mmCIF file with all atom_site columns, C-alpha atoms in Angstrom:
data_model
loop_
_atom_site.group_PDB
_atom_site.id
_atom_site.type_symbol
_atom_site.label_atom_id
_atom_site.label_alt_id
_atom_site.label_comp_id
_atom_site.label_asym_id
_atom_site.label_entity_id
_atom_site.label_seq_id
_atom_site.pdbx_PDB_ins_code
_atom_site.Cartn_x
_atom_site.Cartn_y
_atom_site.Cartn_z
_atom_site.occupancy
_atom_site.B_iso_or_equiv
_atom_site.pdbx_formal_charge
_atom_site.auth_seq_id
_atom_site.auth_comp_id
_atom_site.auth_asym_id
_atom_site.auth_atom_id
_atom_site.pdbx_PDB_model_num
ATOM 1  C CA . UNK A 1 1  ? -24.152 101.044 21.475 1.00 0.00 ? 1  UNK A CA 1
ATOM 2  C CA . UNK A 1 2  ? -27.278 101.745 20.367 1.00 0.00 ? 2  UNK A CA 1
ATOM 3  C CA . UNK A 1 3  ? -28.104 105.257 18.794 1.00 0.00 ? 3  UNK A CA 1
ATOM 4  C CA . UNK A 1 4  ? -31.379 105.069 20.552 1.00 0.00 ? 4  UNK A CA 1
ATOM 5  C CA . UNK A 1 5  ? -28.939 105.524 24.163 1.00 0.00 ? 5  UNK A CA 1
ATOM 6  C CA . UNK A 1 6  ? -27.456 108.900 25.061 1.00 0.00 ? 6  UNK A CA 1
ATOM 7  C CA . UNK A 1 7  ? -24.096 108.776 26.352 1.00 0.00 ? 7  UNK A CA 1
ATOM 8  C CA . UNK A 1 8  ? -22.575 111.571 28.891 1.00 0.00 ? 8  UNK A CA 1
ATOM 9  C CA . UNK A 1 9  ? -19.126 111.518 29.695 1.00 0.00 ? 9  UNK A CA 1
ATOM 10 C CA . UNK A 1 10 ? -17.755 112.781 33.217 1.00 0.00 ? 10 UNK A CA 1
ATOM 11 C CA . UNK A 1 11 ? -15.394 115.862 32.220 1.00 0.00 ? 11 UNK A CA 1
ATOM 12 C CA . UNK A 1 12 ? -12.928 117.669 34.111 1.00 0.00 ? 12 UNK A CA 1
ATOM 13 C CA . UNK A 1 13 ? -11.059 119.444 31.141 1.00 0.00 ? 13 UNK A CA 1
ATOM 14 C CA . UNK A 1 14 ? -7.692  117.386 31.913 1.00 0.00 ? 14 UNK A CA 1
ATOM 15 C CA . UNK A 1 15 ? -5.760  115.211 29.436 1.00 0.00 ? 15 UNK A CA 1
ATOM 16 C CA . UNK A 1 16 ? -8.062  111.857 30.971 1.00 0.00 ? 16 UNK A CA 1
ATOM 17 C CA . UNK A 1 17 ? -11.339 113.445 29.662 1.00 0.00 ? 17 UNK A CA 1
ATOM 18 C CA . UNK A 1 18 ? -9.889  114.316 26.504 1.00 0.00 ? 18 UNK A CA 1
ATOM 19 C CA . UNK A 1 19 ? -8.415  110.888 26.171 1.00 0.00 ? 19 UNK A CA 1
ATOM 20 C CA . UNK A 1 20 ? -11.719 109.357 27.072 1.00 0.00 ? 20 UNK A CA 1
ATOM 21 C CA . UNK A 1 21 ? -13.681 111.738 24.285 1.00 0.00 ? 21 UNK A CA 1
ATOM 22 C CA . UNK A 1 22 ? -11.142 110.860 21.497 1.00 0.00 ? 22 UNK A CA 1
ATOM 23 C CA . UNK A 1 23 ? -11.722 107.125 22.474 1.00 0.00 ? 23 UNK A CA 1
ATOM 24 C CA . UNK A 1 24 ? -15.403 107.340 22.497 1.00 0.00 ? 24 UNK A CA 1
ATOM 25 C CA . UNK A 1 25 ? -15.158 109.064 19.112 1.00 0.00 ? 25 UNK A CA 1
ATOM 26 C CA . UNK A 1 26 ? -12.783 106.992 17.620 1.00 0.00 ? 26 UNK A CA 1
ATOM 27 C CA . UNK A 1 27 ? -14.991 103.538 18.199 1.00 0.00 ? 27 UNK A CA 1
ATOM 28 C CA . UNK A 1 28 ? -18.003 105.844 16.810 1.00 0.00 ? 28 UNK A CA 1
ATOM 29 C CA . UNK A 1 29 ? -19.749 106.318 20.465 1.00 0.00 ? 29 UNK A CA 1
ATOM 30 C CA . UNK A 1 30 ? -21.896 109.749 20.478 1.00 0.00 ? 30 UNK A CA 1
ATOM 31 C CA . UNK A 1 31 ? -21.186 111.709 23.580 1.00 0.00 ? 31 UNK A CA 1
ATOM 32 C CA . UNK A 1 32 ? -24.587 113.819 23.994 1.00 0.00 ? 32 UNK A CA 1
ATOM 33 C CA . UNK A 1 33 ? -23.398 115.497 27.287 1.00 0.00 ? 33 UNK A CA 1
ATOM 34 C CA . UNK A 1 34 ? -20.310 116.406 29.260 1.00 0.00 ? 34 UNK A CA 1
ATOM 35 C CA . UNK A 1 35 ? -20.614 116.543 32.909 1.00 0.00 ? 35 UNK A CA 1
ATOM 36 C CA . UNK A 1 36 ? -18.451 118.468 35.489 1.00 0.00 ? 36 UNK A CA 1
ATOM 37 C CA . UNK A 1 37 ? -18.608 119.202 39.302 1.00 0.00 ? 37 UNK A CA 1
ATOM 38 C CA . UNK A 1 38 ? -16.983 122.458 40.026 1.00 0.00 ? 38 UNK A CA 1
ATOM 39 C CA . UNK A 1 39 ? -16.372 124.458 43.617 1.00 0.00 ? 39 UNK A CA 1
ATOM 40 C CA . UNK A 1 40 ? -19.312 126.816 44.332 1.00 0.00 ? 40 UNK A CA 1
ATOM 41 C CA . UNK A 1 41 ? -16.442 129.415 45.897 1.00 0.00 ? 41 UNK A CA 1
ATOM 42 C CA . UNK A 1 42 ? -13.851 129.300 43.537 1.00 0.00 ? 42 UNK A CA 1
ATOM 43 C CA . UNK A 1 43 ? -15.841 128.247 40.343 1.00 0.00 ? 43 UNK A CA 1
ATOM 44 C CA . UNK A 1 44 ? -12.885 126.025 39.666 1.00 0.00 ? 44 UNK A CA 1
ATOM 45 C CA . UNK A 1 45 ? -13.482 121.926 38.596 1.00 0.00 ? 45 UNK A CA 1
ATOM 46 C CA . UNK A 1 46 ? -12.188 120.403 41.966 1.00 0.00 ? 46 UNK A CA 1
ATOM 47 C CA . UNK A 1 47 ? -10.225 118.223 39.994 1.00 0.00 ? 47 UNK A CA 1
ATOM 48 C CA . UNK A 1 48 ? -7.471  120.162 38.202 1.00 0.00 ? 48 UNK A CA 1
ATOM 49 C CA . UNK A 1 49 ? -8.441  123.620 39.703 1.00 0.00 ? 49 UNK A CA 1
ATOM 50 C CA . UNK A 1 50 ? -9.687  124.675 35.830 1.00 0.00 ? 50 UNK A CA 1
ATOM 51 C CA . UNK A 1 51 ? -12.470 127.832 35.636 1.00 0.00 ? 51 UNK A CA 1
ATOM 52 C CA . UNK A 1 52 ? -15.652 126.684 34.823 1.00 0.00 ? 52 UNK A CA 1
ATOM 53 C CA . UNK A 1 53 ? -15.579 128.828 32.131 1.00 0.00 ? 53 UNK A CA 1
ATOM 54 C CA . UNK A 1 54 ? -12.571 127.482 30.201 1.00 0.00 ? 54 UNK A CA 1
ATOM 55 C CA . UNK A 1 55 ? -14.597 124.193 30.973 1.00 0.00 ? 55 UNK A CA 1
ATOM 56 C CA . UNK A 1 56 ? -17.658 125.911 29.044 1.00 0.00 ? 56 UNK A CA 1
ATOM 57 C CA . UNK A 1 57 ? -15.385 127.151 26.751 1.00 0.00 ? 57 UNK A CA 1
ATOM 58 C CA . UNK A 1 58 ? -14.105 123.535 25.358 1.00 0.00 ? 58 UNK A CA 1
ATOM 59 C CA . UNK A 1 59 ? -17.623 122.224 25.710 1.00 0.00 ? 59 UNK A CA 1
ATOM 60 C CA . UNK A 1 60 ? -18.656 125.145 23.186 1.00 0.00 ? 60 UNK A CA 1
ATOM 61 C CA . UNK A 1 61 ? -15.946 124.102 21.078 1.00 0.00 ? 61 UNK A CA 1
ATOM 62 C CA . UNK A 1 62 ? -16.382 120.685 20.756 1.00 0.00 ? 62 UNK A CA 1
ATOM 63 C CA . UNK A 1 63 ? -20.132 121.135 20.183 1.00 0.00 ? 63 UNK A CA 1
ATOM 64 C CA . UNK A 1 64 ? -21.199 118.957 23.011 1.00 0.00 ? 64 UNK A CA 1
ATOM 65 C CA . UNK A 1 65 ? -23.507 120.405 25.674 1.00 0.00 ? 65 UNK A CA 1
ATOM 66 C CA . UNK A 1 66 ? -21.996 120.630 29.491 1.00 0.00 ? 66 UNK A CA 1
ATOM 67 C CA . UNK A 1 67 ? -23.957 119.899 32.607 1.00 0.00 ? 67 UNK A CA 1
ATOM 68 C CA . UNK A 1 68 ? -22.035 121.687 35.246 1.00 0.00 ? 68 UNK A CA 1
ATOM 69 C CA . UNK A 1 69 ? -22.884 121.463 38.828 1.00 0.00 ? 69 UNK A CA 1
ATOM 70 C CA . UNK A 1 70 ? -21.569 123.841 41.727 1.00 0.00 ? 70 UNK A CA 1
ATOM 71 C CA . UNK A 1 71 ? -20.545 122.204 45.092 1.00 0.00 ? 71 UNK A CA 1
ATOM 72 C CA . UNK A 1 72 ? -19.113 121.922 48.452 1.00 0.00 ? 72 UNK A CA 1
ATOM 73 C CA . UNK A 1 73 ? -17.105 119.094 49.900 1.00 0.00 ? 73 UNK A CA 1
ATOM 74 C CA . UNK A 1 74 ? -20.073 118.755 52.243 1.00 0.00 ? 74 UNK A CA 1
ATOM 75 C CA . UNK A 1 75 ? -22.472 118.628 49.409 1.00 0.00 ? 75 UNK A CA 1
ATOM 76 C CA . UNK A 1 76 ? -20.522 116.804 47.013 1.00 0.00 ? 76 UNK A CA 1
ATOM 77 C CA . UNK A 1 77 ? -22.087 113.670 47.324 1.00 0.00 ? 77 UNK A CA 1
ATOM 78 C CA . UNK A 1 78 ? -25.603 115.030 47.164 1.00 0.00 ? 78 UNK A CA 1
ATOM 79 C CA . UNK A 1 79 ? -24.974 116.984 43.976 1.00 0.00 ? 79 UNK A CA 1
ATOM 80 C CA . UNK A 1 80 ? -23.123 113.916 41.842 1.00 0.00 ? 80 UNK A CA 1
ATOM 81 C CA . UNK A 1 81 ? -26.767 111.827 42.694 1.00 0.00 ? 81 UNK A CA 1
ATOM 82 C CA . UNK A 1 82 ? -28.451 114.921 41.499 1.00 0.00 ? 82 UNK A CA 1
ATOM 83 C CA . UNK A 1 83 ? -26.108 114.873 38.726 1.00 0.00 ? 83 UNK A CA 1
ATOM 84 C CA . UNK A 1 84 ? -27.318 111.118 37.697 1.00 0.00 ? 84 UNK A CA 1
ATOM 85 C CA . UNK A 1 85 ? -31.146 111.954 38.337 1.00 0.00 ? 85 UNK A CA 1
ATOM 86 C CA . UNK A 1 86 ? -30.650 115.061 36.205 1.00 0.00 ? 86 UNK A CA 1
ATOM 87 C CA . UNK A 1 87 ? -29.095 112.637 33.368 1.00 0.00 ? 87 UNK A CA 1
ATOM 88 C CA . UNK A 1 88 ? -31.901 109.840 33.546 1.00 0.00 ? 88 UNK A CA 1
ATOM 89 C CA . UNK A 1 89 ? -34.406 112.992 32.966 1.00 0.00 ? 89 UNK A CA 1
ATOM 90 C CA . UNK A 1 90 ? -32.424 113.805 29.923 1.00 0.00 ? 90 UNK A CA 1
ATOM 91 C CA . UNK A 1 91 ? -32.750 110.652 28.689 1.00 0.00 ? 91 UNK A CA 1
ATOM 92 C CA . UNK A 1 92 ? -29.302 109.068 29.695 1.00 0.00 ? 92 UNK A CA 1
ATOM 93 C CA . UNK A 1 93 ? -29.822 105.523 31.055 1.00 0.00 ? 93 UNK A CA 1
#
């Protein structure tokens, strides 16, 4: 990857997200942002039920900015599309 390109990784805090991050790092790909969606009511990541505060703590420990988006089942698609627009504004193509 050209270092002028920024990289974002969808991050749920689960083993697969950590594995994807590990593989990126091992292949010299710099991850600039972690991105996660979480339930607006429970404040837990949809896929694993992990509290968003724990995901933020993981991102802080990794030193990678976290872009997190509260959502509902009805608004998920719209929020996901907004996250892509936000990433584009941050320079991720």
